[in-house]
Coordinates of C-alpha atoms in Angstrom, one line a residue:
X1 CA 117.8 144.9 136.9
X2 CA 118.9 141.6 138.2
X3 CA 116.6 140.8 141.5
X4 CA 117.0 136.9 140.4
X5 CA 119.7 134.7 141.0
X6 CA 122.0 132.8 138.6
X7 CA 124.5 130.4 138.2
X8 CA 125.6 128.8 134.7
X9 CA 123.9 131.8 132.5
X10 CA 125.1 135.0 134.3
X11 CA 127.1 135.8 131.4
X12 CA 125.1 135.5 128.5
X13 CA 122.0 137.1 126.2
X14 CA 119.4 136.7 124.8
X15 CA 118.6 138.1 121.1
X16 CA 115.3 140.1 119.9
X17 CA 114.8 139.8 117.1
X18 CA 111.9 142.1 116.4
X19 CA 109.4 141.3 113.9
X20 CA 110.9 138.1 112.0
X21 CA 109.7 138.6 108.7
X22 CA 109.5 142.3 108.1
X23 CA 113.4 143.6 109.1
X24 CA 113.3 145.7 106.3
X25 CA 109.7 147.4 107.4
X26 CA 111.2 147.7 111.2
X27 CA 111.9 151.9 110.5
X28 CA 108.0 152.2 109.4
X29 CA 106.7 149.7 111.9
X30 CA 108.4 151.8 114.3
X31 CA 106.3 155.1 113.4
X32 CA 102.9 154.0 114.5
X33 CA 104.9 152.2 117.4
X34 CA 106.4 155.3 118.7
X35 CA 103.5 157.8 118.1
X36 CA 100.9 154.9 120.1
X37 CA 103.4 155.0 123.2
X38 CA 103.5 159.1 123.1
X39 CA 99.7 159.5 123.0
X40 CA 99.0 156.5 125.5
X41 CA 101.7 158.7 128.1
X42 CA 100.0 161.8 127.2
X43 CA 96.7 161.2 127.8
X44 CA 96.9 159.1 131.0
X45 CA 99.0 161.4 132.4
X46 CA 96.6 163.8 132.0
X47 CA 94.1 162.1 133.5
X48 CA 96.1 161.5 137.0
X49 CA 97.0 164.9 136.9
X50 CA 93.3 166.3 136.1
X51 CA 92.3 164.0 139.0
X52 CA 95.4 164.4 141.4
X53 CA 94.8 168.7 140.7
X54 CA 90.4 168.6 140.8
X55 CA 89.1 167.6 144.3
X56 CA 85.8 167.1 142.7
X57 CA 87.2 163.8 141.2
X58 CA 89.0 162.5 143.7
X59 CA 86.4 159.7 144.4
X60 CA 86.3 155.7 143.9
X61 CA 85.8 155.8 140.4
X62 CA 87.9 158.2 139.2
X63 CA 90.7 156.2 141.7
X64 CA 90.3 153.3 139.6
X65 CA 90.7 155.1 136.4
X66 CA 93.9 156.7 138.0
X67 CA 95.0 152.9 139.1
X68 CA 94.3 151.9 135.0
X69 CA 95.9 154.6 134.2
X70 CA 99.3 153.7 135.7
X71 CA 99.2 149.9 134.6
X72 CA 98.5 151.7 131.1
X73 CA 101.5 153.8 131.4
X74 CA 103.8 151.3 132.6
X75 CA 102.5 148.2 130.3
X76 CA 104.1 150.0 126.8
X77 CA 107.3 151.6 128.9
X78 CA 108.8 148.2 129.5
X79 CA 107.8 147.1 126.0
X80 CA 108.2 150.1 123.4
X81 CA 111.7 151.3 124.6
X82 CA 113.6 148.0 123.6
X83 CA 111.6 147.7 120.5
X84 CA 112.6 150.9 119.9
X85 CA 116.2 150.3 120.1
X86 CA 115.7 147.1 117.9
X87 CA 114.1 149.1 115.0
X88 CA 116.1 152.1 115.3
X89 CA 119.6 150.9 116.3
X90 CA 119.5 147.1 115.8
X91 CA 119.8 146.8 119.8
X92 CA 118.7 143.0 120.1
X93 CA 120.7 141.9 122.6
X94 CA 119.0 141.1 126.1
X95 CA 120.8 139.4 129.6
X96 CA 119.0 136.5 130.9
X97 CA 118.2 138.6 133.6
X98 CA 117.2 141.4 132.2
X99 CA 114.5 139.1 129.7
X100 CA 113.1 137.2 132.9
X101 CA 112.9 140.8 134.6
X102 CA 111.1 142.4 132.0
X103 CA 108.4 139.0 131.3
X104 CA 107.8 139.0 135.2
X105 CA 106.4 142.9 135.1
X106 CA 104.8 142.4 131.8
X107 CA 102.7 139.8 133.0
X108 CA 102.2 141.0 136.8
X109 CA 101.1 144.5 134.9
X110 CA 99.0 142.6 133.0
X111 CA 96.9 140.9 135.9
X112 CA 97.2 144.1 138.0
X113 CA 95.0 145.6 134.7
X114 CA 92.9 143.1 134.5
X115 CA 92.3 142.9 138.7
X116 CA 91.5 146.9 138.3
X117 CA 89.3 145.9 135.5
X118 CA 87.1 143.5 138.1
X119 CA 86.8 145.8 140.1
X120 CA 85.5 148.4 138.2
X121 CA 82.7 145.9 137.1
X122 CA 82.0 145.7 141.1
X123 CA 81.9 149.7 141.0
X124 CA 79.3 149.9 138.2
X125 CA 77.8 147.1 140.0
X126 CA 76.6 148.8 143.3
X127 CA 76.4 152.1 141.7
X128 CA 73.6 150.5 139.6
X129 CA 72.1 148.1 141.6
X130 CA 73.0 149.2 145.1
X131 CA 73.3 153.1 144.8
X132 CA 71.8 154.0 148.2
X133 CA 74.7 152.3 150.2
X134 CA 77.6 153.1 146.9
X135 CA 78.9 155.6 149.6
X136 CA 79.5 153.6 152.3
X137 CA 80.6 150.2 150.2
X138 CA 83.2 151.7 148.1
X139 CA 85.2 154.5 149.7
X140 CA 88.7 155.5 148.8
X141 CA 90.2 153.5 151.2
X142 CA 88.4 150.7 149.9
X143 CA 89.6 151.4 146.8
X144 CA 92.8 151.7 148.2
X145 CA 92.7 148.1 150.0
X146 CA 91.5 146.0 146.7
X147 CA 94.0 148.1 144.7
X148 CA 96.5 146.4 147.2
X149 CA 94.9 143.1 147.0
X150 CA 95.0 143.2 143.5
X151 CA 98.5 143.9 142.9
X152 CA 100.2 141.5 145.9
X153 CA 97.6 139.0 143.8
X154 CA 99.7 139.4 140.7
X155 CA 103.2 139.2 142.4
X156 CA 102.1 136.3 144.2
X157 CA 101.5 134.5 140.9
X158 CA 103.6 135.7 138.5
X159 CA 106.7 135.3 140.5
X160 CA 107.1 131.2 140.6
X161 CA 107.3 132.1 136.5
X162 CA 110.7 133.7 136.7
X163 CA 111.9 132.0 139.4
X164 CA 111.0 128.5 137.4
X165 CA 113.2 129.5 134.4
X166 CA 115.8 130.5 136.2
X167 CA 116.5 127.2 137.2
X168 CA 116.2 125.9 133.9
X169 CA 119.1 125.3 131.4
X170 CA 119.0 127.4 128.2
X171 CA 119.6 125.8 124.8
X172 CA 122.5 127.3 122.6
X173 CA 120.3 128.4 120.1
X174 CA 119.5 132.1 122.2
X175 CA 117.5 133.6 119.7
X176 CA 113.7 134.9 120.4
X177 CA 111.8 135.4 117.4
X178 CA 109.6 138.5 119.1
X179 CA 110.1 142.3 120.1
X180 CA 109.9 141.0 123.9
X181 CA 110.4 138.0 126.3
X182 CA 107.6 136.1 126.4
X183 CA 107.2 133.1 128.9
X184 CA 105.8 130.6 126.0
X185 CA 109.2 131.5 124.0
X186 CA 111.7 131.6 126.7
X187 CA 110.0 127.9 127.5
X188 CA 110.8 127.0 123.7
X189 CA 114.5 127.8 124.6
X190 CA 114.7 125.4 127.8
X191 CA 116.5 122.2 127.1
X192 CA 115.7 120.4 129.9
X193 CA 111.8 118.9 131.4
X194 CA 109.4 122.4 131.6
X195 CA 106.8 120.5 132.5
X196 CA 106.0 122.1 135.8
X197 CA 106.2 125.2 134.3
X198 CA 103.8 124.3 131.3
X199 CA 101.2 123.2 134.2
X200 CA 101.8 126.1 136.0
X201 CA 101.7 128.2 133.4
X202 CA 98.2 126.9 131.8
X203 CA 96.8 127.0 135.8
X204 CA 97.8 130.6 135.9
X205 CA 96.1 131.3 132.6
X206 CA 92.9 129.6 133.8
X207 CA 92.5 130.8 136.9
X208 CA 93.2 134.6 137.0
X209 CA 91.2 134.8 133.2
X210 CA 88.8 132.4 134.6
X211 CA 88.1 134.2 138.0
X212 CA 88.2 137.3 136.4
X213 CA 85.7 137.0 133.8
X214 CA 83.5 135.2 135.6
X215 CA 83.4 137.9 138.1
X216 CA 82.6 140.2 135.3
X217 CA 80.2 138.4 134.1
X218 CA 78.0 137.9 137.4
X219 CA 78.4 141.2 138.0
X220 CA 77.0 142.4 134.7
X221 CA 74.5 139.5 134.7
X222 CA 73.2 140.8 137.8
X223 CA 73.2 144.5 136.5
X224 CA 71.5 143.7 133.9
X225 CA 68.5 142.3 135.6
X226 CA 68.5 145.2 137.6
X227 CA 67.8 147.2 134.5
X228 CA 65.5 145.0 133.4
X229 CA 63.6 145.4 136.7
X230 CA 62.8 149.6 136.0
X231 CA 59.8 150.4 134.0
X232 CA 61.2 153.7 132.8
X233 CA 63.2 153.1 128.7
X234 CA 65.0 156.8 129.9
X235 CA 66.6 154.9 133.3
X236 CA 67.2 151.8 131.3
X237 CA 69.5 154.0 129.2
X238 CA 70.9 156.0 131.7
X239 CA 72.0 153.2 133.7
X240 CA 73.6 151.3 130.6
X241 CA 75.0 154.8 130.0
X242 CA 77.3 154.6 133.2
X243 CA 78.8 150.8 131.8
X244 CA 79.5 151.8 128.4
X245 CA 83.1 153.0 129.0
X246 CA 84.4 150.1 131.2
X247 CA 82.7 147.7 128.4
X248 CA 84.8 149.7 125.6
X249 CA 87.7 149.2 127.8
X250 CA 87.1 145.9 128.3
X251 CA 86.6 145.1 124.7
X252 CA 89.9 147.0 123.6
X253 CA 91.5 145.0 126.2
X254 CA 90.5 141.4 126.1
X255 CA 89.8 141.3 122.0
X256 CA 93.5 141.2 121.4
X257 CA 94.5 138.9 123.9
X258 CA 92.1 136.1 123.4
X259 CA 92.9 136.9 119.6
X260 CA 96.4 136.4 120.0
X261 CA 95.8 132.7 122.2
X262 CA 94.0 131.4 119.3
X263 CA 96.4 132.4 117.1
X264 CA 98.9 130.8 119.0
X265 CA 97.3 127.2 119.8
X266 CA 95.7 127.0 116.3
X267 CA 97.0 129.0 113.9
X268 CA 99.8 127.2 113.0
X269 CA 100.0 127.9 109.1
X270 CA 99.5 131.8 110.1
X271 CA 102.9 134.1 109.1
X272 CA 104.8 134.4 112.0
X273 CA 104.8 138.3 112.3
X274 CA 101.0 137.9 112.6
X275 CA 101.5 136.1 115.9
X276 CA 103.7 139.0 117.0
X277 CA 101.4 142.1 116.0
X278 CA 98.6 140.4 117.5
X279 CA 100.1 139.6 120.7
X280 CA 101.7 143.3 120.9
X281 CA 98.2 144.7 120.0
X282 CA 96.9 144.4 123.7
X283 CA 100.4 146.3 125.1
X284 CA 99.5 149.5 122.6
X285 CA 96.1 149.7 122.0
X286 CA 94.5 149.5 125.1
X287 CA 96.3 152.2 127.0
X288 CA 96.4 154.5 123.9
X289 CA 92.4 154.0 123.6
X290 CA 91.3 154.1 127.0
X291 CA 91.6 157.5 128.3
X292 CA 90.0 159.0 125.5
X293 CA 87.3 156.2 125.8
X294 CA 86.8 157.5 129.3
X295 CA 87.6 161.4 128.2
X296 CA 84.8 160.9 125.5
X297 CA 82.1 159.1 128.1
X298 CA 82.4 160.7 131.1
X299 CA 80.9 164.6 130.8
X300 CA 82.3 165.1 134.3
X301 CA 85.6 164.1 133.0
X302 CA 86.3 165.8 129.6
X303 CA 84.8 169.0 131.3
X304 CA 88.1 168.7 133.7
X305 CA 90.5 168.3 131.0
X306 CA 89.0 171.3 129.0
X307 CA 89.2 173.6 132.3
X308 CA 92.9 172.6 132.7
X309 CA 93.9 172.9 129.4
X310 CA 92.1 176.4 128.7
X311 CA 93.5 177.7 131.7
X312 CA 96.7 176.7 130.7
X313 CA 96.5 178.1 127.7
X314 CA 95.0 180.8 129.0
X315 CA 98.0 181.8 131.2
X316 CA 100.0 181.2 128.7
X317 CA 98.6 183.8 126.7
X318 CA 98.4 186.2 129.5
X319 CA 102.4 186.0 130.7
X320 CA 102.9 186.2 127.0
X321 CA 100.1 189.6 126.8
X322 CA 101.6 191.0 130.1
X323 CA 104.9 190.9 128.8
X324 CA 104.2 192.6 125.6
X325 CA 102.2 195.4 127.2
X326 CA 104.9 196.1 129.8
X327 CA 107.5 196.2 127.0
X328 CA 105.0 198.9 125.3
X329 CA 104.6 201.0 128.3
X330 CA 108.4 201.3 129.4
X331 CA 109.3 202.2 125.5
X332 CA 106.5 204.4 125.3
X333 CA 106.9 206.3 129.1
X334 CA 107.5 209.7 128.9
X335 CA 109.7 211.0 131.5
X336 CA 112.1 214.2 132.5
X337 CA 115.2 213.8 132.0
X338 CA 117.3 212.1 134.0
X339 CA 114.6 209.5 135.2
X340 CA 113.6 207.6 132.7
X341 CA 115.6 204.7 133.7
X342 CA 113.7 204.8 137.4
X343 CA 110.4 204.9 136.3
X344 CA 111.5 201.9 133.9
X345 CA 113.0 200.1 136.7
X346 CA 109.6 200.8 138.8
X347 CA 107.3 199.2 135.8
X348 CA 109.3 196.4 135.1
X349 CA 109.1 195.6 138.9
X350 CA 105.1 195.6 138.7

């Protein structure tokens, strides 16, 4: 878990120290922690394997739920784990390594999410305003090639992060007032000039947020004059219809964050723990809500997951029915003596 290289700090640790403020609440903070991370894995799982299993779905837009789905799976698993250990076992102790590891795929997760959230808004974009040639614009392999794009994007930018700190001498005082390492307070920690990585850092912010709303923007600027364009109130709903789950997503998505930057930058007489629930709102609420957003929204969808999960339960019920009857039959056969055990032996077999 070491892919960066150091020198003088090899050797020592960082320490969580979970919600500052609350230690005594950490066991019941850790409830709602715990059972957001369990329904967040098992409902996007379910979606890739509803969409991996049904052919039917196996088309750009349900790729690009499966590609949300994995940055929503992996977003809480490098997150909830360690918090977990803090609040259960009083784990707080982190290597330098380890911390830089775990901020550099936080933060490339979180552009990779926010990249599959663009282009989503370019999906609903042609399939609204373009629909005639939404065949032969997005195909899979399309989908395939931006989800590419987007994630050598993120690498690309969050990597100088890491690679910045390492370099960078840490202060004796190791101690990280937060459930995670977060770049602004392993900066906080740096005794030496971080002013290339403050610049960097506030460049990175405002140009992959700035890009990426803006792209989201236009493109819903644009679908909404297309709406505006057809005389019919029925289409103007049905079309909004199709951009109601990738605006819930949205919401649930970028509420929290920008929530948690203004709390940062100008909340300064805010409780500290209020800094930390906000900023860990956007890691658990977003991939808990948004398969059931999409489950909920999409007919096509939700009539998946009900087929699977009645035939599952359906089989179920049938190895358990088969079972019993063949235990009825082979007590209940009548046979001649002497061949009872046979004719056992036959039904068992069938």
């Amino acid at each position: 878990m070491a892919p960066f290289n150091f020198t003088h700090s090899d050797t020592s640790t960082f320490i969580l120290m979970g919600i500052p403020g609350l230690e005594a609440a950490h066991i019941w903070i850790s409830i709602p922690f715990f059972t957001f991370y369990i329904i967040s894995l098992l409902g996007n799982v379910t979606l890739l394997s509803v969409v991996g299993k049904e052919q039917t779905l196996q088309k750009p837009l349900y790729l690009l739920l499966c590609m949300l789905a994995l940055t929503d799976i992996a977003t809480p698993t490098f997150v909830v784990p360690k918090a977990l250990g803090i609040f259960w076992f009083n784990l707080k102790g982190i290597t330098v390594a380890g911390c830089l590891t775990q901020m550099f795929f936080l933060h490339t997760i979180s552009v990779m999410h926010s990249s599959t959230l663009v282009t989503m808004a370019f999906d609903r974009y042609v399939a609204i305003c373009n629909p005639l040639r939404y065949a032969t614009i997005l195909t899979n392999a399309q989908i395939a090639k931006l989800g590419l794009v987007g994630f050598i994007r993120a690498v690309l930018f969050i990597l100088p992060l890491p690679l910045l700190l390492s370099q960078q001498t840490f202060c004796a005082n190791r101690i990280i007032p937060h459930m995670q390492c977060e770049h602004i307070a392993l900066e906080k920690m740096v005794c030496g000039d971080i002013r290339v990585n403050r610049i960097y850092g506030f460049v990175l912010m405002f140009v992959i947020n700035g890009f990426d709303l803006t792209f989201i923007a236009l493109s819903y600027g644009l679908i909404i004059r297309a709406v505006l364009r057809i005389s019919s109130h029925k289409a103007h709903q049905k079309a909004l219809n199709t951009c109601t789950a990738h605006i819930c997503v949205m919401l649930t998505y970028y509420t929290p964050t920008f929530f948690s930057i203004l709390t940062h930058h100008f909340g300064q007489d805010i409780a500290p723990y209020v800094h930390i629930i906000l900023a860990d709102l956007y890691l658990l609420i977003p991939p808990m809500l948004n398969p059931i957003i999409y489950g909920v929204k999409m007919k096509e969808l939700r009539d998946k997951v009900v087929k699977y999960t009645c035939r599952s339960s359906a089989d179920t019920k049938f190895t358990q029915s088969s079972a019993d009857t063949r235990d009825d039959i082979s007590s209940g056969l009548q046979c001649p003596s002497g061949n009872c055990q046979i004719v056992r032996e036959h039904v068992n077999q069938h």
